[in-house]
CSV table of C-alpha atoms and ligand atoms in Angstrom, one decimal:
chain,number,residue,atom,x,y,z
A,1,MET,CA,97.8,122.0,118.7
A,2,VAL,CA,97.1,124.9,116.4
A,3,GLU,CA,94.1,124.3,114.2
A,4,ILE,CA,95.0,124.6,110.6
A,5,LYS,CA,92.7,126.8,108.6
A,6,THR,CA,94.2,127.4,105.2
A,7,ALA,CA,95.9,125.3,102.6
A,8,ASP,CA,99.1,127.3,103.0
A,9,GLU,CA,99.3,126.4,106.7
A,10,LEU,CA,98.5,122.8,105.8
A,11,ASN,CA,101.3,122.7,103.3
A,12,LYS,CA,103.7,124.2,105.9
A,13,LYS,CA,102.9,121.4,108.3
A,14,PHE,CA,102.8,118.4,106.0
A,15,LEU,CA,105.0,119.1,103.0
A,16,ARG,CA,108.7,118.6,102.7
A,17,GLU,CA,108.8,121.9,100.8
A,18,GLY,CA,112.4,121.4,99.5
A,19,MET,CA,111.1,118.5,97.4
A,20,TRP,CA,108.3,120.7,95.9
A,21,PRO,CA,107.1,121.1,93.1
A,22,THR,CA,106.5,117.5,92.4
A,23,ILE,CA,107.9,115.5,89.4
A,24,PHE,CA,104.3,114.7,88.4
A,25,CYS,CA,103.1,115.8,85.0
A,26,ASN,CA,100.7,118.6,84.5
A,27,GLY,CA,97.2,117.4,85.4
A,28,CYS,CA,98.3,114.2,87.1
A,29,GLY,CA,95.8,113.1,89.9
A,30,HIS,CA,98.4,111.9,92.4
A,31,GLY,CA,98.9,115.3,94.1
A,32,VAL,CA,95.2,115.6,94.8
A,33,VAL,CA,95.2,112.3,96.7
A,34,LEU,CA,98.1,113.6,98.8
A,35,GLU,CA,96.2,116.7,99.6
A,36,TYR,CA,93.1,114.8,100.6
A,37,THR,CA,95.3,112.6,102.9
A,38,PHE,CA,96.7,115.7,104.5
A,39,TRP,CA,93.2,117.1,105.3
A,40,ALA,CA,92.2,113.7,106.7
A,41,LEU,CA,95.3,113.5,108.9
A,42,GLU,CA,94.8,117.1,110.1
A,43,GLU,CA,91.1,116.6,110.8
A,44,LEU,CA,91.9,113.5,112.9
A,45,GLY,CA,94.7,115.4,114.6
A,46,LEU,CA,97.1,112.4,114.4
A,47,ASP,CA,100.5,112.9,115.9
A,48,MET,CA,102.8,112.9,112.8
A,49,ASP,CA,105.6,111.4,114.8
A,50,LYS,CA,103.4,108.3,115.1
A,51,VAL,CA,102.6,108.1,111.4
A,52,ILE,CA,104.8,106.3,108.9
A,53,PHE,CA,104.4,106.1,105.2
A,54,ALA,CA,105.5,103.3,103.0
A,55,SER,CA,105.5,103.0,99.2
A,56,GLY,CA,106.9,100.8,96.4
A,57,ILE,CA,108.0,102.1,93.0
A,58,GLY,CA,106.1,104.2,90.6
A,59,CYS,CA,104.9,107.8,90.2
A,60,SER,CA,102.3,107.1,92.9
A,61,SER,CA,105.0,105.6,95.2
A,62,ARG,CA,106.9,108.9,95.2
A,63,LEU,CA,104.3,110.5,97.4
A,64,PRO,CA,106.0,109.7,100.8
A,65,GLY,CA,109.0,111.7,99.6
A,66,TYR,CA,106.9,114.8,99.5
A,67,ILE,CA,105.6,114.4,103.1
A,68,ASN,CA,107.3,115.8,106.1
A,69,ALA,CA,107.1,112.6,108.1
A,70,ASP,CA,109.0,109.3,108.3
A,71,GLY,CA,108.6,107.1,105.2
A,72,LEU,CA,110.0,104.1,103.5
A,73,HIS,CA,110.5,104.1,99.8
A,74,THR,CA,110.9,100.4,99.2
A,75,THR,CA,111.2,98.0,96.3
A,76,HIS,CA,108.6,97.5,93.6
A,77,GLY,CA,105.5,95.9,94.9
A,78,ARG,CA,106.9,95.3,98.4
A,79,ALA,CA,105.6,98.3,100.3
A,80,ILE,CA,102.9,96.2,102.1
A,81,ALA,CA,105.5,93.7,103.3
A,82,PHE,CA,107.7,96.5,104.7
A,83,ALA,CA,104.7,98.1,106.3
A,84,THR,CA,103.8,94.9,108.0
A,85,GLY,CA,107.3,94.8,109.5
A,86,ILE,CA,107.0,98.4,110.8
A,87,LYS,CA,103.7,97.6,112.4
A,88,ALA,CA,105.2,94.4,114.0
A,89,ALA,CA,108.1,96.3,115.4
A,90,ASP,CA,105.9,98.9,117.0
A,91,PRO,CA,102.1,98.5,116.8
A,92,ASP,CA,101.6,102.1,118.0
A,93,PHE,CA,102.4,103.5,114.6
A,94,HIS,CA,99.8,104.4,112.0
A,95,ILE,CA,101.0,102.9,108.7
A,96,ILE,CA,99.9,104.5,105.5
A,97,VAL,CA,100.9,102.8,102.2
A,98,PHE,CA,100.9,104.7,99.0
A,99,THR,CA,101.0,102.4,96.1
A,100,GLY,CA,100.1,102.3,92.4
A,101,ASP,CA,97.9,99.9,90.5
A,102,GLY,CA,101.0,98.2,89.0
A,103,ASP,CA,102.7,98.2,92.3
A,104,CYS,CA,99.8,96.9,94.4
A,105,ALA,CA,97.6,94.8,92.0
A,106,GLY,CA,100.4,93.7,89.6
A,107,ILE,CA,103.8,92.8,91.0
A,108,GLY,CA,102.8,93.2,94.7
A,109,GLY,CA,99.5,91.3,94.3
A,110,ASN,CA,100.3,88.5,96.6
A,111,HIS,CA,101.5,90.8,99.4
A,112,PHE,CA,98.3,92.7,99.1
A,113,ILE,CA,96.2,89.5,99.2
A,114,HIS,CA,97.7,88.2,102.3
A,115,ALA,CA,97.9,91.5,104.2
A,116,ALA,CA,94.2,91.9,103.5
A,117,ARG,CA,93.4,88.3,104.4
A,118,ARG,CA,95.4,88.5,107.7
A,119,ASN,CA,93.7,91.9,108.4
A,120,ILE,CA,97.1,93.5,109.1
A,121,ASP,CA,96.5,97.0,110.6
A,122,MET,CA,97.4,99.5,107.9
A,123,THR,CA,95.7,101.9,105.5
A,124,VAL,CA,96.6,101.2,101.9
A,125,ILE,CA,95.9,104.0,99.4
A,126,MET,CA,96.2,102.5,96.0
A,127,ILE,CA,96.2,105.1,93.2
A,128,ASN,CA,94.8,103.5,90.1
A,129,ASN,CA,95.6,105.3,86.9
A,130,PHE,CA,95.0,102.1,84.7
A,131,ILE,CA,98.6,102.1,83.6
A,132,TYR,CA,102.3,101.8,84.6
A,133,GLY,CA,102.9,105.5,84.5
A,134,MET,CA,106.5,105.8,85.6
A,135,THR,CA,107.9,103.4,83.0
A,136,GLY,CA,106.1,105.0,80.1
A,137,GLY,CA,102.7,103.3,79.8
A,138,GLN,CA,102.8,99.5,80.0
A,139,LEU,CA,99.4,97.8,80.5
A,140,ALA,CA,98.3,97.5,84.1
A,141,PRO,CA,96.2,94.7,85.4
A,142,THR,CA,93.5,97.2,86.3
A,143,ALA,CA,93.2,98.7,82.8
A,144,PRO,CA,89.7,98.7,81.3
A,145,LEU,CA,89.0,96.5,78.3
A,146,GLY,CA,90.1,98.1,75.1
A,147,SER,CA,92.7,100.3,76.8
A,148,VAL,CA,95.7,101.1,74.6
A,149,ALA,CA,99.2,100.8,76.2
A,150,THR,CA,102.7,100.3,74.9
A,151,THR,CA,102.3,96.6,75.6
A,152,ALA,CA,98.7,96.5,74.2
A,153,PRO,CA,99.0,98.6,71.1
A,154,TYR,CA,95.7,97.1,69.6
A,155,GLY,CA,93.7,97.4,72.8
A,156,ASN,CA,93.5,95.5,76.0
A,157,ILE,CA,91.7,92.1,75.8
A,158,GLU,CA,92.4,91.1,79.4
A,159,HIS,CA,89.7,91.5,82.0
A,160,PRO,CA,90.6,94.2,84.5
A,161,PHE,CA,91.2,93.5,88.1
A,162,ASP,CA,88.7,94.9,90.5
A,163,ILE,CA,90.9,95.4,93.6
A,164,CYS,CA,88.0,96.5,95.8
A,165,ASP,CA,86.1,93.3,95.0
A,166,LEU,CA,89.1,91.3,95.9
A,167,ALA,CA,89.7,93.2,99.2
A,168,CYS,CA,86.0,92.7,100.1
A,169,ALA,CA,86.2,88.9,99.4
A,170,LEU,CA,89.3,88.7,101.6
A,171,GLY,CA,87.4,90.3,104.4
A,172,ALA,CA,89.3,93.6,104.7
A,173,ASN,CA,87.7,95.8,107.4
A,174,TYR,CA,87.3,98.9,105.2
A,175,VAL,CA,87.2,99.1,101.4
A,176,ALA,CA,86.3,102.2,99.4
A,177,ARG,CA,86.9,103.6,95.9
A,178,TRP,CA,86.8,107.3,95.0
A,179,GLY,CA,87.7,109.7,92.2
A,180,VAL,CA,89.9,112.8,92.7
A,181,SER,CA,87.6,115.5,91.5
A,182,HIS,CA,85.2,115.7,94.4
A,183,PRO,CA,86.9,116.3,97.7
A,184,TYR,CA,84.6,115.7,100.6
A,185,GLN,CA,83.6,112.0,100.4
A,186,PRO,CA,87.2,110.9,99.9
A,187,ILE,CA,88.5,113.0,102.8
A,188,LYS,CA,85.9,111.6,105.1
A,189,SER,CA,86.6,108.1,103.8
A,190,ILE,CA,90.4,108.4,104.3
A,191,LYS,CA,89.6,109.5,107.9
A,192,GLU,CA,87.4,106.4,108.3
A,193,GLY,CA,90.1,104.2,106.9
A,194,LEU,CA,92.7,105.6,109.2
A,195,GLN,CA,90.6,105.1,112.2
A,196,LYS,CA,89.9,101.5,111.4
A,197,LYS,CA,91.8,98.7,113.1
A,198,GLY,CA,92.8,96.0,110.7
A,199,PHE,CA,93.2,96.4,106.9
A,200,SER,CA,91.7,99.3,105.0
A,201,LEU,CA,92.0,99.9,101.3
A,202,LEU,CA,91.2,103.1,99.6
A,203,GLU,CA,91.4,103.0,95.8
A,204,PHE,CA,91.6,106.3,94.0
A,205,LEU,CA,90.9,106.6,90.3
A,206,ALA,CA,93.5,109.2,89.2
A,207,PRO,CA,93.9,110.7,85.8
A,208,CYS,CA,97.3,110.1,84.1
A,209,PRO,CA,97.2,112.4,81.1
A,210,THR,CA,100.7,111.5,80.0
A,211,ALA,CA,100.8,107.7,79.8
A,212,TYR,CA,97.1,106.8,79.8
A,213,GLY,CA,95.0,109.7,78.6
A,214,ARG,CA,97.1,110.7,75.6
A,215,ARG,CA,97.3,107.1,74.3
A,216,ASN,CA,93.6,106.4,74.8
A,217,LYS,CA,92.5,109.6,73.1
A,218,LEU,CA,90.8,110.9,76.2
A,219,GLY,CA,91.6,114.5,75.1
A,220,ASP,CA,93.2,117.3,77.0
A,221,ILE,CA,93.4,117.5,80.8
A,222,LYS,CA,89.9,119.0,81.1
A,223,LYS,CA,88.3,116.2,79.1
A,224,HIS,CA,90.4,113.5,80.7
A,225,TRP,CA,89.2,114.6,84.1
A,226,ALA,CA,85.7,114.8,82.9
A,227,TRP,CA,85.9,111.2,81.7
A,228,TYR,CA,86.1,110.1,85.3
A,229,ASP,CA,83.0,112.1,86.2
A,230,ASP,CA,81.1,110.7,83.3
A,231,ASN,CA,82.1,107.1,83.8
A,232,THR,CA,81.7,106.6,87.5
A,233,ILE,CA,78.6,106.4,89.7
A,234,LEU,CA,78.1,106.2,93.4
A,235,ILE,CA,77.3,102.7,94.5
A,236,GLU,CA,74.1,103.9,96.2
A,237,ASP,CA,72.8,105.4,93.0
A,238,TYR,CA,73.9,102.4,91.0
A,239,GLU,CA,72.0,100.0,93.2
A,240,LYS,CA,68.9,102.1,93.2
A,241,ILE,CA,68.9,102.3,89.4
A,242,MET,CA,69.6,98.6,89.1
A,243,THR,CA,66.7,97.8,91.3
A,244,TYR,CA,64.1,100.4,90.4
A,245,GLY,CA,65.3,101.9,87.1
A,246,SER,CA,63.9,101.5,83.6
A,247,GLU,CA,65.8,99.2,81.2
A,248,GLU,CA,67.2,102.3,79.5
A,249,GLU,CA,68.5,103.7,82.7
A,250,LYS,CA,70.0,100.4,83.6
A,251,GLU,CA,71.7,100.2,80.3
A,252,GLN,CA,73.2,103.7,80.9
A,253,VAL,CA,74.8,102.9,84.2
A,254,LYS,CA,75.7,99.2,83.9
A,255,ASP,CA,79.2,99.7,82.7
A,256,LYS,CA,80.1,102.6,84.9
A,257,ILE,CA,82.7,102.2,87.6
A,258,GLN,CA,81.2,102.3,91.0
A,259,LEU,CA,82.5,104.6,93.7
A,260,GLY,CA,81.8,104.6,97.4
A,261,VAL,CA,82.4,102.5,100.5
A,262,PHE,CA,82.0,98.8,99.7
A,263,GLN,CA,82.9,97.2,103.0
A,264,ASP,CA,82.9,98.6,106.5
A,265,ILE,CA,83.1,95.8,109.1
A,266,GLN,CA,84.9,95.4,112.5
A,267,LYS,CA,86.8,92.1,112.6
A,268,PRO,CA,89.7,92.2,115.0
A,269,GLY,CA,92.9,93.3,113.3
A,270,PHE,CA,95.9,91.0,113.2
A,271,PHE,CA,97.8,92.8,116.0
A,272,GLU,CA,94.8,92.9,118.2
A,273,SER,CA,94.5,89.2,118.0
A,274,TYR,CA,98.3,88.8,118.3
A,275,GLU,CA,98.3,90.8,121.6
A,276,LYS,CA,95.5,88.6,122.9
A,277,LEU,CA,97.4,85.5,122.0
A,278,VAL,CA,100.5,86.8,123.8
A,279,ASP,CA,98.5,87.7,126.9
A,280,ARG,CA,96.9,84.3,126.9
A,281,LEU,CA,100.2,82.5,126.7
A,282,LYS,CA,101.7,84.7,129.4
A,283,GLU,CA,98.8,83.9,131.7
A,284,LYS,CA,99.2,80.2,131.0
A,285,GLU,CA,102.9,80.4,131.7
A,286,ALA,CA,102.3,82.2,135.0
A,287,LYS,CA,99.8,79.5,136.0
A,288,THR,CA,102.2,76.7,135.3
A,289,LYS,CA,104.9,78.4,137.3
A,290,GLU,CA,102.5,78.9,140.2
A,291,GLY,CA,101.7,75.2,140.0
A,292,LYS,CA,105.3,74.2,140.3
A,293,LYS,CA,105.8,76.2,143.5
B,1,MET,CA,91.3,136.2,98.1
B,2,ILE,CA,93.2,133.4,96.5
B,3,GLU,CA,97.0,133.0,96.9
B,4,VAL,CA,98.9,131.1,94.2
B,5,ARG,CA,102.4,129.7,94.6
B,6,GLU,CA,103.2,130.7,91.1
B,7,ASP,CA,106.2,128.5,90.8
B,8,TRP,CA,104.2,125.4,91.8
B,9,CYS,CA,101.5,125.9,89.2
B,10,LYS,CA,101.9,123.7,86.2
B,11,GLY,CA,99.0,125.3,84.3
B,12,CYS,CA,96.5,122.5,84.1
B,13,ASN,CA,93.7,125.1,84.4
B,14,LEU,CA,91.5,122.7,86.3
B,15,CYS,CA,90.9,125.4,89.0
B,16,ILE,CA,89.7,127.8,86.3
B,17,GLU,CA,87.5,125.2,84.6
B,18,ARG,CA,86.0,123.6,87.7
B,19,CYS,CA,85.3,126.8,89.7
B,20,PRO,CA,81.5,126.5,90.0
B,21,ILE,CA,80.9,130.1,89.4
B,22,ASP,CA,83.7,130.8,86.9
B,23,ALA,CA,85.5,133.3,89.2
B,24,LEU,CA,89.0,132.6,88.0
B,25,GLU,CA,91.0,133.4,84.9
B,26,GLU,CA,94.6,133.0,83.6
B,27,SER,CA,96.7,135.9,84.8
B,28,ASP,CA,98.9,137.9,82.5
B,29,VAL,CA,102.2,137.1,84.1
B,30,LEU,CA,104.3,134.1,83.1
B,31,ASN,CA,105.9,132.0,85.8
B,32,ARG,CA,109.3,130.5,85.3
B,33,ARG,CA,107.8,127.5,83.5
B,34,GLY,CA,106.2,129.9,81.0
B,35,ILE,CA,102.8,129.3,82.4
B,36,ARG,CA,100.1,131.7,83.4
B,37,PRO,CA,98.9,130.9,86.9
B,38,PRO,CA,95.3,131.6,87.8
B,39,ARG,CA,93.9,134.7,89.4
B,40,LEU,CA,90.5,136.0,90.4
B,41,LYS,CA,88.7,138.0,87.8
B,42,LYS,CA,88.3,141.7,88.4
B,43,GLU,CA,84.7,141.5,89.6
B,44,ASN,CA,85.5,139.1,92.4
B,45,GLU,CA,82.6,136.7,92.8
B,46,CYS,CA,84.5,134.0,94.6
B,47,ASN,CA,82.3,132.4,97.3
B,48,TYR,CA,85.2,130.7,99.0
B,49,CYS,CA,83.9,127.2,98.4
B,50,ARG,CA,87.6,126.1,98.2
B,51,LEU,CA,87.1,123.6,95.4
B,52,CYS,CA,90.0,125.1,93.4
B,53,GLU,CA,92.3,124.7,96.4
B,54,LEU,CA,91.3,121.2,97.1
B,55,ILE,CA,91.6,119.9,93.6
B,56,CYS,CA,94.8,121.7,92.5
B,57,PRO,CA,97.1,118.8,91.8
B,58,ASP,CA,100.1,120.9,92.7
B,59,LEU,CA,98.8,122.3,96.0
B,60,ALA,CA,99.5,125.8,94.6
B,61,ILE,CA,96.3,127.5,95.7
B,62,THR,CA,95.2,128.8,99.1
B,63,VAL,CA,91.8,130.4,99.5
B,64,ILE,CA,91.5,133.0,102.2
B,65,SER,CA,88.1,134.4,103.0
B,66,ASP,CA,87.9,138.2,102.8
B,67,ASP,CA,84.8,138.2,105.0
B,68,PRO,CA,85.9,139.2,108.5
B,69,ASP,CA,83.2,137.1,110.2
B,70,GLU,CA,84.3,134.1,108.2
B,71,GLU,CA,87.9,134.4,109.6
B,72,GLU,CA,86.5,133.4,113.0
B,73,LYS,CA,84.8,130.3,111.8
B,74,LYS,CA,86.5,127.3,110.4
B,75,PRO,CA,86.3,127.7,106.6
B,76,VAL,CA,83.3,126.1,105.2
B,77,LYS,CA,84.3,123.2,103.1
B,78,LYS,CA,81.0,122.7,101.3
B,79,THR,CA,80.4,123.0,97.7
B,80,LEU,CA,77.1,123.1,95.8
B,81,LEU,CA,78.3,120.4,93.5
B,82,THR,CA,76.7,117.1,93.1
B,83,PRO,CA,79.0,114.3,94.3
B,84,VAL,CA,79.8,112.5,91.1
B,85,GLY,CA,78.8,112.4,87.5
B,86,GLY,CA,77.0,115.1,85.7
B,87,LYS,CA,78.3,118.3,84.4
B,88,ILE,CA,80.2,120.9,86.5
B,89,LYS,CA,79.0,124.0,84.8
C,301,TPP,C1,111.3,94.5,90.3
C,301,TPP,C2,111.0,95.6,89.4
C,301,TPP,N1,110.4,95.4,88.2
C,301,TPP,C3,110.1,96.4,87.4
C,301,TPP,C4,110.4,97.7,87.7
C,301,TPP,C5,110.1,98.8,86.7
C,301,TPP,N2,109.0,99.6,87.2
C,301,TPP,C6,109.2,100.8,87.8
C,301,TPP,S1,107.7,101.6,88.2
C,301,TPP,C7,106.8,100.4,87.4
C,301,TPP,C8,105.3,100.4,87.3
C,301,TPP,C9,104.7,101.3,88.3
C,301,TPP,O1,103.3,101.3,88.0
C,301,TPP,P1,102.3,101.8,89.1
C,301,TPP,O2,102.5,101.1,90.4
C,301,TPP,O3,100.9,101.7,88.5
C,301,TPP,O4,102.7,103.3,89.3
C,301,TPP,P2,102.4,104.6,88.5
C,301,TPP,O5,103.7,105.1,88.0
C,301,TPP,O6,101.4,104.3,87.5
C,301,TPP,O7,101.8,105.6,89.5
C,301,TPP,C10,107.7,99.3,86.9
C,301,TPP,C11,107.2,98.2,86.2
C,301,TPP,C12,111.1,97.9,88.9
C,301,TPP,N3,111.4,99.1,89.3
C,301,TPP,N4,111.4,96.9,89.8
C,302,SF4,S1,103.2,109.5,84.0
C,302,SF4,FE1,101.1,109.6,84.6
C,302,SF4,S2,101.1,108.9,86.7
C,302,SF4,FE2,103.2,109.5,86.2
C,302,SF4,S3,103.4,111.6,86.9
C,302,SF4,FE3,102.8,111.6,84.7
C,302,SF4,S4,100.6,111.8,84.7
C,302,SF4,FE4,101.2,111.2,86.8
C,303,SF4,S1,94.8,123.8,89.4
C,303,SF4,FE1,96.8,124.4,90.4
C,303,SF4,S2,98.3,123.7,88.9
C,303,SF4,FE2,96.4,123.7,87.8
C,303,SF4,S3,96.3,125.8,86.9
C,303,SF4,FE3,95.2,125.9,88.9
C,303,SF4,S4,96.8,126.6,90.3
C,303,SF4,FE4,97.9,125.9,88.5
C,304,SF4,S1,87.1,129.2,96.2
C,304,SF4,FE1,85.5,128.3,94.9
C,304,SF4,S2,84.4,130.1,94.0
C,304,SF4,FE2,86.4,130.8,94.8
C,304,SF4,S3,87.8,130.7,93.0
C,304,SF4,FE3,88.0,128.8,94.2
C,304,SF4,S4,86.6,127.4,93.2
C,304,SF4,FE4,86.0,129.5,92.5
C,305,MG,MG1,99.7,103.1,87.7
């Protein structure tokens, strides 16, 4: 395998160039997540014939269409269910699900819950832009309090869904959240997620200047991107400040969104347990047959 | 050297604004969207950190090191930036 050195070579390998440029708005964070995923795949050297992408509906769910690999663009919220099916048909495949906050935490919430609980072997990359971008900016279940959306014109009064907390509680093997403006930790983290057996969730906080930023007065693209830097904190730093910091420092960071790896454990994935079950039953059957002889 | 796929650039200017050493500027040509894609400033100070390439939402930038020794090695993907929070420049 030729080692890829430049972004141009990377694009030639991974992009379905005829589909390019994307439909994404100027300054949308989705493309960045795609690029980080490419670098992670390239650094791992995975055989792209053994990687399948699945997605639901939304701007974020269009990503598999831009990738030169097999992909399933499914119905809204159902990507994880389809992905489970692919994995069941051939557990040799690596499954990557691209999904949005509406797709994954809203309409597809229950699929997500049970896939995480069952520890189904897949990597879910949920791109959280706090909004239903594709349909023009309805309130998403992940939107911070006070967010303005077409369906929340006076500001959101519903408490946002922390999807990473949920995944941790359900015992997913790998759970991490990142922003899009700093490349190295997320690329490394996607690699870790891809290598994990069982369920891994990577949540990306991605700017949506059109449907979220504009409505919430977050300013132009530059300011909108800076909002994410100013309002997030690495979990390690957060914990240190919360333990050793002064009251003033605590006050400054207490409402920031935490980034980092929240869970990294090694429970057997569903298909590993399933294989063992099949082996056990086969053995049992062989024994009973022998007994009959 | 940086190469820009001019037709892919949507003009968000994030590359220009986030370059840690302010090495980029808008060029004086318009692409077919009526946008001025980035280019390196005349006095080329690019240190090949590749941040612009990695955060370009439209995957329009490729950074190629001009340093002949550098070509041999895998490009260094390290920036001097702090991980999160704080100001960039
Ligand atoms: C069953 C069904 N309900 C509603 C829709 C309309 N719809 C299309 S995309 C979307 C929201 C997508 O939001 P999200 O997953 O956050 O993606 P984004 O566009 O923000 O990336 C909705 C409600 C649909 N396509 N199918
Ligand atoms: S509406 Fe938002 S999420 Fe959709 S492409 Fe535009 S910026 Fe991106
Ligand atoms: S980051 Fe990419 S899309 Fe944005 S101005 Fe630079 S080259 Fe163009
Ligand atoms: S590679 Fe780094 S220094 Fe060079 S233009 Fe890009 S961001 Fe600036
Ligand atoms: Mg969304």
